[in-house]
XYZ file of C-alpha atoms in Angstrom:
675
model
C -11.664 15.794 -22.351
C -14.702 15.670 -20.126
C -17.100 18.553 -20.351
C -17.603 20.584 -17.216
C -20.794 19.813 -15.333
C -20.859 23.145 -13.523
C -20.742 25.538 -16.462
C -20.510 29.267 -15.900
C -23.702 31.252 -15.378
C -25.054 32.775 -18.576
C -27.502 35.580 -19.227
C -30.691 33.556 -19.572
C -33.933 33.419 -17.651
C -34.461 30.458 -15.361
C -37.666 29.075 -13.914
C -36.706 27.558 -10.591
C -39.027 26.490 -7.783
C -41.789 28.747 -9.103
C -39.519 31.799 -9.394
C -38.594 33.506 -12.631
C -35.370 35.458 -12.512
C -32.621 36.439 -14.959
C -29.061 35.200 -14.367
C -25.900 37.106 -15.159
C -22.318 36.355 -14.309
C -22.434 38.855 -11.464
C -25.922 38.700 -9.957
C -28.980 36.470 -9.976
C -31.630 39.226 -10.053
C -32.139 42.637 -11.648
C -30.946 45.609 -9.733
C -33.923 47.388 -8.232
C -34.056 50.758 -6.509
C -33.936 51.066 -2.771
C -37.430 51.238 -1.227
C -38.455 53.054 1.896
C -41.755 51.372 2.609
C -43.343 48.003 1.770
C -45.819 45.641 3.324
C -43.937 42.511 4.408
C -45.465 39.065 4.272
C -44.694 36.193 6.635
C -42.476 33.219 5.783
C -41.368 30.099 7.584
C -37.782 28.858 7.871
C -37.105 25.149 8.399
C -33.584 24.121 9.449
C -32.531 20.482 9.243
C -36.118 19.249 9.362
C -37.206 21.401 12.313
C -39.210 24.665 12.171
C -36.690 27.316 13.175
C -39.102 30.243 12.819
C -42.633 30.593 11.430
C -42.844 34.395 11.646
C -40.171 35.716 9.306
C -41.038 38.836 7.277
C -40.285 38.841 3.554
C -40.893 41.337 0.741
C -41.955 40.784 -2.869
C -40.579 43.225 -5.436
C -40.392 42.886 -9.254
C -41.491 39.240 -9.060
C -38.667 38.356 -6.677
C -38.884 37.390 -2.985
C -36.524 39.069 -0.491
C -35.611 37.957 3.066
C -34.068 40.027 5.880
C -30.295 39.574 5.944
C -29.893 39.382 9.714
C -32.589 36.694 10.053
C -31.011 34.716 7.201
C -27.623 34.818 8.932
C -29.148 33.516 12.155
C -30.809 30.643 10.254
C -27.530 29.810 8.503
C -25.767 29.707 11.868
C -28.483 27.417 13.238
C -27.924 25.058 10.289
C -24.226 24.775 11.126
C -22.788 27.410 8.782
C -20.618 30.298 9.934
C -21.908 33.539 8.366
C -20.255 36.979 8.528
C -21.353 40.331 7.113
C -19.198 43.464 7.057
C -21.605 45.818 5.318
C -20.472 44.968 1.835
C -19.870 41.174 1.709
C -21.813 38.214 3.094
C -19.276 35.460 3.739
C -20.596 31.971 4.446
C -18.258 29.235 5.744
C -15.600 30.145 3.276
C -12.727 32.448 2.562
C -13.346 34.834 5.483
C -10.513 37.368 5.443
C -9.294 36.129 2.067
C -12.599 37.120 0.465
C -12.525 40.550 2.098
C -9.085 41.214 0.661
C -9.778 39.907 -2.827
C -13.279 41.291 -3.506
C -13.617 44.809 -4.873
C -16.034 47.332 -3.412
C -19.585 46.450 -4.516
C -21.656 48.823 -6.595
C -24.268 51.031 -4.963
C -27.231 49.162 -3.437
C -25.471 45.799 -3.881
C -23.352 43.402 -1.841
C -21.085 40.462 -2.597
C -21.976 36.910 -1.513
C -19.394 34.148 -1.176
C -19.425 30.551 0.017
C -16.453 28.234 -0.304
C -14.872 29.188 -3.633
C -18.150 30.314 -5.223
C -18.692 34.101 -5.382
C -21.613 36.245 -6.576
C -20.665 39.895 -7.030
C -22.920 42.958 -6.966
C -26.055 41.220 -5.702
C -28.860 43.828 -5.328
C -30.281 44.507 -1.868
C -33.359 46.318 -0.609
C -33.508 48.556 2.422
C -36.716 48.354 4.433
C -37.311 50.999 7.057
C -39.647 50.339 9.988
C -40.198 51.610 13.508
C -37.392 49.353 14.711
C -34.925 50.836 12.273
C -33.444 50.078 8.860
C -33.447 46.472 7.651
C -31.470 45.023 4.683
C -33.180 42.415 2.504
C -31.445 40.027 0.077
C -33.006 38.201 -2.919
C -33.926 34.582 -2.191
C -32.773 33.331 -5.653
C -29.265 34.694 -4.990
C -29.152 32.969 -1.605
C -30.185 29.690 -3.230
C -27.635 30.130 -5.999
C -24.746 30.670 -3.581
C -25.685 27.794 -1.284
C -26.325 25.236 -4.022
C -23.389 26.098 -6.302
C -20.792 25.707 -3.582
C -19.440 22.339 -2.475
C -21.082 22.541 0.932
C -23.539 19.669 0.613
C -26.420 21.980 1.617
C -29.841 21.694 -0.015
C -32.053 24.789 -0.135
C -35.636 25.210 -1.341
C -38.100 28.123 -1.372
C -41.677 27.045 -1.875
C -45.028 28.265 -0.527
C -43.273 30.956 1.512
C -41.099 28.349 3.233
C -37.313 28.446 3.154
C -35.853 25.006 3.862
C -32.180 24.727 4.814
C -30.987 21.134 4.984
C -27.413 20.511 5.999
C -26.606 17.208 4.382
C -23.713 16.921 6.789
C -26.108 16.338 9.716
C -27.465 12.903 10.429
C -25.697 9.568 10.692
C -22.707 8.872 8.440
C -23.286 6.451 5.595
C -21.617 3.048 5.636
C -19.273 4.250 2.882
C -18.175 7.216 5.005
C -17.514 4.952 7.986
C -15.629 2.476 5.799
C -13.535 5.257 4.315
C -12.348 6.344 7.753
C -11.617 2.744 8.707
C -9.752 2.071 5.469
C -7.489 5.049 6.222
C -6.734 3.833 9.740
C -3.655 1.619 9.907
C -1.417 -0.058 12.429
C 1.693 2.019 13.057
C 3.876 -1.086 12.947
C 2.262 -2.494 9.788
C 0.681 0.071 7.421
C -0.746 -2.752 5.276
C -3.190 -3.571 8.095
C -6.266 -1.330 8.023
C -9.766 -1.712 9.474
C -13.147 -2.853 8.218
C -16.623 -2.438 9.685
C -18.077 -5.311 11.713
C -21.568 -5.294 13.105
C -24.104 -2.494 12.798
C -23.174 1.112 13.702
C -25.098 2.596 16.646
C -26.465 6.166 16.301
C -28.109 8.658 18.663
C -30.055 11.676 17.317
C -30.994 14.596 19.546
C -33.665 17.273 19.135
C -31.697 19.724 16.946
C -30.956 17.061 14.334
C -27.392 16.338 15.507
C -26.415 12.698 15.392
C -23.547 10.848 17.051
C -22.506 7.406 15.884
C -20.210 4.654 17.151
C -18.979 1.755 15.003
C -16.607 -1.150 15.630
C -13.762 -1.724 13.204
C -11.737 -4.934 12.973
C -8.129 -5.176 11.815
C -8.014 -6.421 8.229
C -6.635 -8.647 6.766
C -6.902 -10.944 9.784
C -6.982 -14.661 10.357
C -8.437 -14.628 13.869
C -10.869 -11.667 14.042
C -9.034 -10.058 16.978
C -7.741 -6.484 17.020
C -10.687 -4.061 17.254
C -11.289 -0.322 17.688
C -14.409 1.847 18.213
C -14.780 4.776 15.780
C -16.880 7.805 16.843
C -18.666 10.298 14.553
C -20.511 13.574 15.119
C -22.964 13.795 12.210
C -20.753 12.879 9.224
C -17.508 14.003 10.834
C -15.097 11.489 12.318
C -14.175 12.740 15.811
C -12.029 10.041 17.400
C -11.367 6.499 18.643
C -12.014 4.820 21.972
C -8.192 4.673 22.161
C -5.213 4.586 19.803
C -4.400 1.017 20.836
C -6.247 -2.020 19.514
C -8.489 -4.010 21.843
C -8.361 -7.781 21.560
C -12.144 -8.154 21.517
C -15.093 -5.755 21.830
C -18.028 -7.792 23.063
C -20.820 -5.217 22.730
C -21.611 -1.612 21.762
C -24.848 0.119 22.686
C -26.319 3.577 23.253
C -27.098 4.691 26.780
C -30.753 5.161 27.684
C -30.384 8.947 27.744
C -27.896 11.558 26.565
C -25.161 11.396 23.941
C -23.156 8.450 25.276
C -22.222 4.878 24.362
C -21.451 1.837 26.491
C -18.627 -0.354 25.190
C -17.946 -3.761 26.755
C -14.407 -5.175 26.421
C -13.068 -8.672 27.016
C -10.455 -8.498 29.807
C -7.473 -10.853 29.752
C -5.057 -11.981 32.415
C -1.401 -11.992 31.246
C -1.343 -15.716 30.423
C -4.836 -16.043 28.950
C -5.210 -17.405 25.407
C -7.125 -15.040 23.112
C -10.089 -17.393 22.833
C -10.610 -17.631 26.617
C -10.301 -14.451 28.741
C -10.446 -15.368 32.436
C -11.281 -11.906 33.832
C -14.854 -10.577 33.809
C -15.675 -8.191 30.925
C -15.464 -4.445 31.615
C -17.978 -1.840 30.352
C -16.803 1.737 29.762
C -19.195 4.636 29.072
C -17.993 7.188 26.496
C -19.707 10.588 26.628
C -19.707 13.535 24.212
C -17.633 16.474 25.504
C -18.492 18.849 22.667
C -15.652 17.800 20.371
C -15.031 14.084 20.883
C -15.954 11.101 23.067
C -14.140 10.442 26.348
C -14.582 7.860 29.146
C -16.977 9.056 31.827
C -15.753 9.758 35.356
C -12.939 7.490 36.456
C -13.735 4.739 33.976
C -10.985 3.533 31.658
C -10.287 0.686 29.286
C -8.627 -2.120 31.282
C -5.041 -2.932 30.454
C -6.004 -6.564 29.876
C -8.265 -5.507 26.976
C -5.404 -3.963 24.991
C -3.190 -5.899 22.590
C -0.463 -3.199 22.571
C -0.716 -2.538 18.799
C -1.053 1.203 18.196
C -3.069 2.627 15.294
C -3.026 5.881 13.364
C -5.823 7.682 11.498
C -4.808 9.576 8.372
C -6.262 13.052 8.765
C -7.175 13.809 5.134
C -10.640 12.289 5.626
C -13.458 14.370 4.131
C -17.221 13.813 3.992
C -18.930 12.792 0.759
C -18.993 15.573 -1.841
C -21.924 15.997 -4.216
C -20.303 18.809 -6.204
C -21.279 18.807 -9.881
C -23.680 15.857 -9.636
C -27.236 16.807 -10.688
C -29.973 16.150 -8.145
C -31.884 13.922 -10.568
C -28.798 11.724 -11.028
C -28.336 11.252 -7.313
C -32.028 10.491 -6.903
C -31.960 7.904 -9.710
C -28.862 6.246 -8.247
C -30.384 6.136 -4.781
C -33.528 4.492 -6.174
C -31.524 1.948 -8.167
C -29.397 0.762 -5.234
C -30.399 -2.629 -3.852
C -31.923 -2.727 -0.381
C -29.139 -2.203 2.128
C -26.726 -0.870 -0.497
C -24.478 2.027 0.595
C -22.344 4.158 -1.719
C -18.569 3.880 -1.354
C -16.268 6.830 -1.993
C -13.727 6.314 -4.750
C -10.210 5.798 -3.311
C -8.498 9.162 -2.923
C -11.751 11.051 -3.476
C -14.421 12.554 -1.231
C -17.129 11.521 -3.708
C -18.567 8.173 -4.821
C -19.699 9.596 -8.182
C -17.701 9.138 -11.395
C -18.726 10.847 -14.646
C -17.803 9.022 -17.865
C -18.777 9.414 -21.519
C -19.174 5.752 -22.442
C -20.555 6.160 -25.961
C -18.758 9.378 -27.020
C -22.003 11.323 -27.462
C -20.891 14.245 -25.292
C -23.345 13.283 -22.512
C -21.897 11.890 -19.305
C -23.039 8.677 -17.729
C -22.487 8.145 -13.994
C -20.841 5.245 -12.181
C -20.881 4.417 -8.471
C -19.623 1.529 -6.384
C -21.603 0.371 -3.407
C -21.342 -2.070 -0.559
C -24.142 -4.465 0.310
C -23.195 -6.395 3.420
C -19.721 -7.799 2.715
C -20.161 -7.690 -1.076
C -19.307 -4.908 -3.486
C -21.517 -3.782 -6.356
C -21.179 -1.516 -9.400
C -23.953 0.644 -10.859
C -23.897 2.551 -14.165
C -26.631 5.099 -14.947
C -27.352 6.793 -18.273
C -29.892 9.281 -19.597
C -32.385 8.364 -22.315
C -35.269 10.580 -23.434
C -34.825 12.807 -20.418
C -34.937 9.953 -17.898
C -32.090 8.287 -16.039
C -32.039 4.511 -16.225
C -29.803 1.647 -15.158
C -27.263 0.592 -17.804
C -25.459 -1.954 -15.648
C -25.929 -3.060 -12.047
C -24.349 -6.177 -10.582
C -23.019 -7.477 -7.311
C -19.318 -8.262 -7.500
C -16.936 -10.229 -5.343
C -14.782 -8.207 -3.002
C -14.835 -6.633 0.428
C -13.446 -3.161 -0.300
C -13.191 -0.804 -3.272
C -9.627 -0.652 -4.601
C -10.170 1.402 -7.770
C -12.927 3.095 -9.742
C -11.639 5.097 -12.702
C -12.594 5.868 -16.281
C -10.844 7.066 -19.410
C -10.171 6.366 -23.097
C -8.644 2.890 -23.086
C -9.449 1.266 -26.432
C -8.594 4.078 -28.863
C -12.029 4.387 -30.499
C -13.102 7.687 -28.900
C -15.157 6.168 -26.078
C -14.309 5.983 -22.395
C -14.153 2.774 -20.428
C -14.638 1.990 -16.724
C -11.931 0.306 -14.632
C -13.066 -1.303 -11.381
C -11.096 -3.239 -8.769
C -12.360 -4.621 -5.463
C -10.215 -6.306 -2.810
C -10.649 -10.075 -2.495
C -7.814 -11.038 -0.148
C -4.160 -12.143 -0.212
C -3.263 -9.080 -2.275
C -5.751 -9.968 -5.017
C -8.494 -7.869 -6.571
C -11.530 -8.582 -8.670
C -10.589 -6.665 -11.853
C -13.324 -5.540 -14.248
C -13.235 -3.367 -17.389
C -16.631 -2.183 -18.703
C -17.252 -0.767 -22.186
C -20.144 0.463 -24.311
C -20.617 -2.179 -27.027
C -23.471 -2.038 -29.545
C -25.704 0.040 -27.330
C -25.141 -1.830 -24.060
C -22.559 -1.804 -21.270
C -20.669 -5.086 -21.038
C -17.493 -6.483 -19.441
C -14.552 -6.663 -21.839
C -12.107 -8.010 -19.234
C -12.626 -9.720 -15.890
C -9.676 -11.313 -14.123
C -8.365 -11.832 -10.604
C -5.176 -10.137 -9.457
C -4.030 -6.528 -9.262
C -4.330 -4.509 -12.464
C -1.810 -1.928 -13.644
C -3.399 -0.023 -16.547
C -1.630 2.189 -19.092
C -0.343 2.565 -22.635
C 2.798 0.521 -22.172
C 3.991 0.480 -25.799
C 2.829 3.949 -26.902
C 0.419 2.654 -29.538
C -2.458 4.881 -28.371
C -4.369 2.017 -26.723
C -4.146 1.031 -23.065
C -3.006 -2.369 -21.920
C -3.687 -4.129 -18.618
C -0.837 -5.719 -16.675
C -2.369 -8.241 -14.297
C -0.233 -9.107 -11.271
C -1.150 -12.394 -9.592
C 0.467 -13.351 -6.288
C 2.506 -16.540 -6.484
C 4.473 -17.594 -3.404
C 6.314 -15.393 -0.920
C 7.286 -12.185 -2.736
C 6.840 -13.662 -6.225
C 4.302 -12.160 -8.619
C 3.156 -13.584 -11.935
C 2.459 -10.861 -14.506
C 0.307 -11.245 -17.620
C -0.299 -8.461 -20.139
C -3.706 -8.058 -21.797
C -4.156 -6.018 -24.992
C -7.265 -4.747 -26.762
C -8.540 -6.963 -29.579
C -10.718 -4.667 -31.711
C -11.990 -7.526 -33.874
C -13.307 -9.476 -30.886
C -14.238 -6.403 -28.842
C -12.414 -7.866 -25.817
C -9.132 -7.662 -23.942
C -7.074 -10.777 -24.709
C -3.824 -12.236 -23.375
C -0.829 -10.570 -25.031
C 2.791 -11.617 -25.531
C 4.692 -10.345 -22.499
C 7.972 -10.097 -24.388
C 6.423 -7.439 -26.630
C 6.503 -5.060 -23.635
C 10.165 -4.827 -22.568
C 9.780 -1.199 -21.470
C 7.001 -2.126 -19.056
C 8.979 -4.942 -17.427
C 11.920 -2.578 -17.088
C 9.698 -0.267 -15.043
C 7.464 -1.400 -12.189
C 8.318 -5.150 -12.277
C 12.086 -4.573 -12.211
C 11.739 -1.930 -9.501
C 9.667 -4.382 -7.434
C 12.189 -7.196 -7.894
C 15.070 -4.944 -6.877
C 13.141 -3.819 -3.803
C 12.558 -7.456 -2.843
C 16.246 -8.231 -3.355
C 17.398 -5.244 -1.271
C 15.032 -6.135 1.563
C 15.462 -9.882 1.208
C 17.954 -10.360 4.022
C 15.773 -8.445 6.494
C 12.615 -10.261 5.447
C 14.374 -13.621 5.070
C 13.184 -14.098 1.498
C 14.616 -17.351 0.078
C 17.461 -16.581 -2.381
C 16.022 -18.938 -4.982
C 12.835 -16.848 -5.189
C 14.914 -13.694 -5.686
C 16.894 -15.327 -8.492
C 13.710 -16.457 -10.211
C 12.085 -13.033 -9.994
C 15.063 -11.309 -11.615
C 15.652 -14.051 -14.212
C 12.056 -13.924 -15.466
C 11.888 -10.107 -15.483
C 15.185 -9.717 -17.364
C 13.999 -12.264 -19.930
C 10.819 -10.237 -20.561
C 12.993 -7.113 -20.885
C 15.062 -8.746 -23.608
C 18.220 -8.590 -21.469
C 19.176 -12.190 -22.044
C 22.673 -12.058 -20.546
C 21.237 -11.056 -17.151
C 18.419 -13.586 -17.469
C 20.964 -16.378 -18.082
C 23.059 -15.292 -15.098
C 20.170 -15.322 -12.592
C 18.735 -18.560 -14.023
C 22.094 -20.256 -13.439
C 22.264 -18.844 -9.908
C 18.816 -20.264 -9.201
C 19.832 -23.701 -10.437
C 22.670 -23.682 -7.901
C 20.152 -23.438 -5.051
C 18.626 -26.556 -3.404
C 16.542 -28.476 -5.933
C 13.596 -28.881 -3.552
C 13.380 -25.156 -2.853
C 10.681 -23.171 -4.632
C 10.446 -22.547 -7.585
C 11.233 -25.902 -9.135
C 14.415 -26.249 -11.185
C 12.418 -26.843 -14.358
C 11.097 -23.263 -14.138
C 14.688 -21.988 -14.134
C 15.672 -24.406 -16.882
C 12.858 -23.117 -19.110
C 14.048 -19.516 -18.678
C 17.661 -20.573 -19.200
C 16.954 -22.473 -22.428
C 14.982 -19.677 -24.051
C 17.294 -16.911 -22.838
C 20.388 -18.757 -24.099
C 18.782 -19.365 -27.495
C 17.863 -15.699 -27.849
C 21.239 -14.669 -26.462
C 22.904 -16.686 -29.219
C 20.654 -15.201 -31.918
C 21.233 -11.654 -30.661
C 24.979 -12.253 -30.697
C 24.688 -13.527 -34.285
C 23.303 -10.133 -35.358
C 26.471 -8.420 -34.159
C 28.617 -10.767 -36.302
C 26.524 -10.632 -39.497
C 28.305 -9.927 -42.780
C 28.268 -6.173 -43.376
C 25.988 -6.412 -46.443
C 23.421 -8.506 -44.559
C 23.480 -6.268 -41.512
C 22.934 -3.159 -43.657
C 19.815 -4.754 -45.158
C 18.477 -5.772 -41.724
C 18.982 -2.227 -40.444
C 17.377 -0.763 -43.579
C 14.230 -2.872 -43.094
C 13.955 -1.932 -39.440
C 14.416 1.762 -40.198
C 11.816 1.611 -42.977
C 9.122 0.243 -40.722
C 10.054 1.890 -37.424
C 7.162 3.919 -36.042
C 7.868 7.591 -36.704
C 6.316 8.496 -33.339
C 8.526 6.008 -31.498
C 11.412 5.182 -33.837
C 13.911 3.191 -31.742
C 13.152 -0.506 -31.522
C 13.564 -1.859 -28.027
C 15.608 -5.024 -28.440
C 18.436 -6.381 -30.540
C 17.343 -8.293 -33.670
C 17.638 -12.052 -33.355
C 18.975 -13.822 -36.419
C 19.625 -17.421 -37.435
C 20.952 -18.933 -40.661
C 18.711 -21.081 -42.855
C 19.980 -24.196 -44.644
C 20.308 -22.292 -47.917
C 22.527 -19.641 -46.303
C 19.814 -16.966 -46.039
C 19.034 -15.334 -42.702
C 15.861 -15.449 -40.591
C 15.398 -12.197 -38.687
C 12.960 -11.562 -35.822
C 12.538 -8.428 -33.725
C 10.189 -8.348 -30.741
C 9.239 -5.615 -28.325
C 9.448 -2.783 -30.799
C 6.844 -0.552 -32.392
C 6.598 -0.594 -36.173
C 4.220 0.877 -38.725
C 3.153 0.390 -42.328
C 0.618 2.043 -44.619
C -2.128 -0.535 -45.243
C -5.199 0.424 -47.294
C -4.514 4.103 -46.726
C -4.049 3.933 -42.958
C -1.101 3.310 -40.696
C -1.185 -0.047 -38.931
C 1.067 -0.656 -35.935
C 2.910 -3.857 -35.045
C 5.154 -4.950 -32.191
C 6.953 -7.831 -33.925
C 8.661 -8.176 -37.307
C 9.930 -11.374 -38.937
C 11.554 -11.457 -42.387
C 14.199 -13.193 -44.466
C 17.411 -11.636 -45.856
C 19.206 -13.252 -48.766
C 22.642 -14.813 -48.288
C 24.439 -11.867 -49.899
C 22.183 -9.252 -48.291
C 20.826 -8.026 -51.606
C 17.127 -8.504 -50.758
C 14.623 -8.859 -47.922
C 11.475 -10.932 -48.416
C 8.529 -12.544 -46.641
C 8.096 -9.831 -44.035
C 5.361 -10.652 -41.502
C 4.265 -8.064 -38.918
C 2.324 -9.113 -35.830
C 0.715 -7.225 -32.981
C 1.092 -7.963 -29.261
C -1.709 -10.534 -29.527
C 0.315 -12.517 -32.058
C -2.076 -11.623 -34.888
C -0.660 -10.921 -38.345
C -1.430 -7.310 -39.233
C 0.391 -7.018 -42.537
C 2.508 -9.022 -45.010
C 5.125 -7.752 -47.473
C 6.470 -10.196 -50.007
C 9.506 -8.131 -50.970
C 10.836 -5.062 -49.149
C 11.725 -2.305 -51.588
């Protein structure tokens, strides 16, 4: 289990930005008595890089600096945060009424502070009385603690009597944020088509630090480059499209000379024009900011001849990048290690690009990020050594989009490994597994396809099922298992994983069969898919049936008949051997069952497939069981196997020459005579 990066506040003294203050679970500074008079000093407040005020009074008491609450609220509002105060609770951007209902009444001379889900209770306040009336002051360390411990993305500093409030959500969106929005925008008629960034985004920044950005996205995958949409952003927030219908071609995008507006030039087509040669002159439309989104100015509109009639939809669960739980020094080190032009990419399904992983099982997390550099992906791993963060692994990788970035215990030795997939095209990914080996991070598997990762035989170690697209709906699947001796993932025997093939592969084949008529999938492909999957499942009767059906289809149709004949020959041989088990003499069958029961894994006792038996020339019986999970005590430890092969005497009185193998085909134990 990963350790928490944001541990609870403990009663220790912290030195932070030149301030010394004690922390408790309820307040960041000591309670101090109310004061009637004090001589205020003058501070400066900087909001989003601009001086908001350089004449703010503050008070120093008991080694702590205090700022007026009403001025602080105004500065927070100027930085883009909604702040409310009801006399007992300061609520910033968060729970609003929920916090008021759930928080108890604060103690005397204290208030509660809350932002997002982070709450400080019973924070001391000072009351300063002047000619203008009574003023409430709050401790600067508590303000910093609330703002930096929430998930707001705000950065706050207090140094040399200057309070700096930086809303990280202002400014232009990163390339990864733009790409995330585009990747979650799909055609309504074909959800597999999403969008990817083409060209350079155009941004406009105005005096208060606000930034608006426009970027062109192209339908992807695409063979012709047509089908484009303009995406608009206000700071880091996606605010809309130029329209919800694709344009055939966007010829240019530029900022206007003044104001918050963009000029977009579209190719305009007559009804009979080919896509490569529009006959009508291009049309430029100006999109202006209306306070919430971008709309065409005046009577301008996108010409009908620019639209290709394919509607798109943006999934509305898009969130900006989250930095929650990632130390500042880690983010700084990662930023410095990125190659020139590299932009972080959020992990799929996450609002953050950062992944914490304990690669060497020392209790200290390393950090992993994926980044885009042009049209190439990259992967960066950072680790701490002697108090400094350094690069453990950093390489450019093939792929245009991030498909997966995960980590977890895969190899059963107490460490965690990194799983990375980036989209290459035609349904294929660049698949990479990274592991800590002898003090360095190195690849232990790199293949092309789509990886399905899990413990498919319940042996405590994860396998990788690599799906490689064949032809039409057909997928070739190869299992990889961990080879501890080599320190690598190696090709495994597929028929040792009947439960896996009875899951996702069978479900996929059945889906293809049920939709085959609508999609006009050739029947021979459907027969092959089911024949091969049933064979891997150990259901040889079904494999034989579908192999024979495939051989009845036209010989020139794909796949070739020899592929069906290979499945048919092996399935019929195993079908015959499985049937022989059912008709064994009672004494022989009892011995076979006794051996299997003796070595069945006590965590997963049932073996998955029927034993296959054949008679030797001397009348004894060869027995083989695949796709099970067996165990034996070897040198004081239990060793698992997925295949057993042994010999039973003609009369069933003894079992000898038992060989156990793992999914890699390696012999893991040998028993001369089973007792």
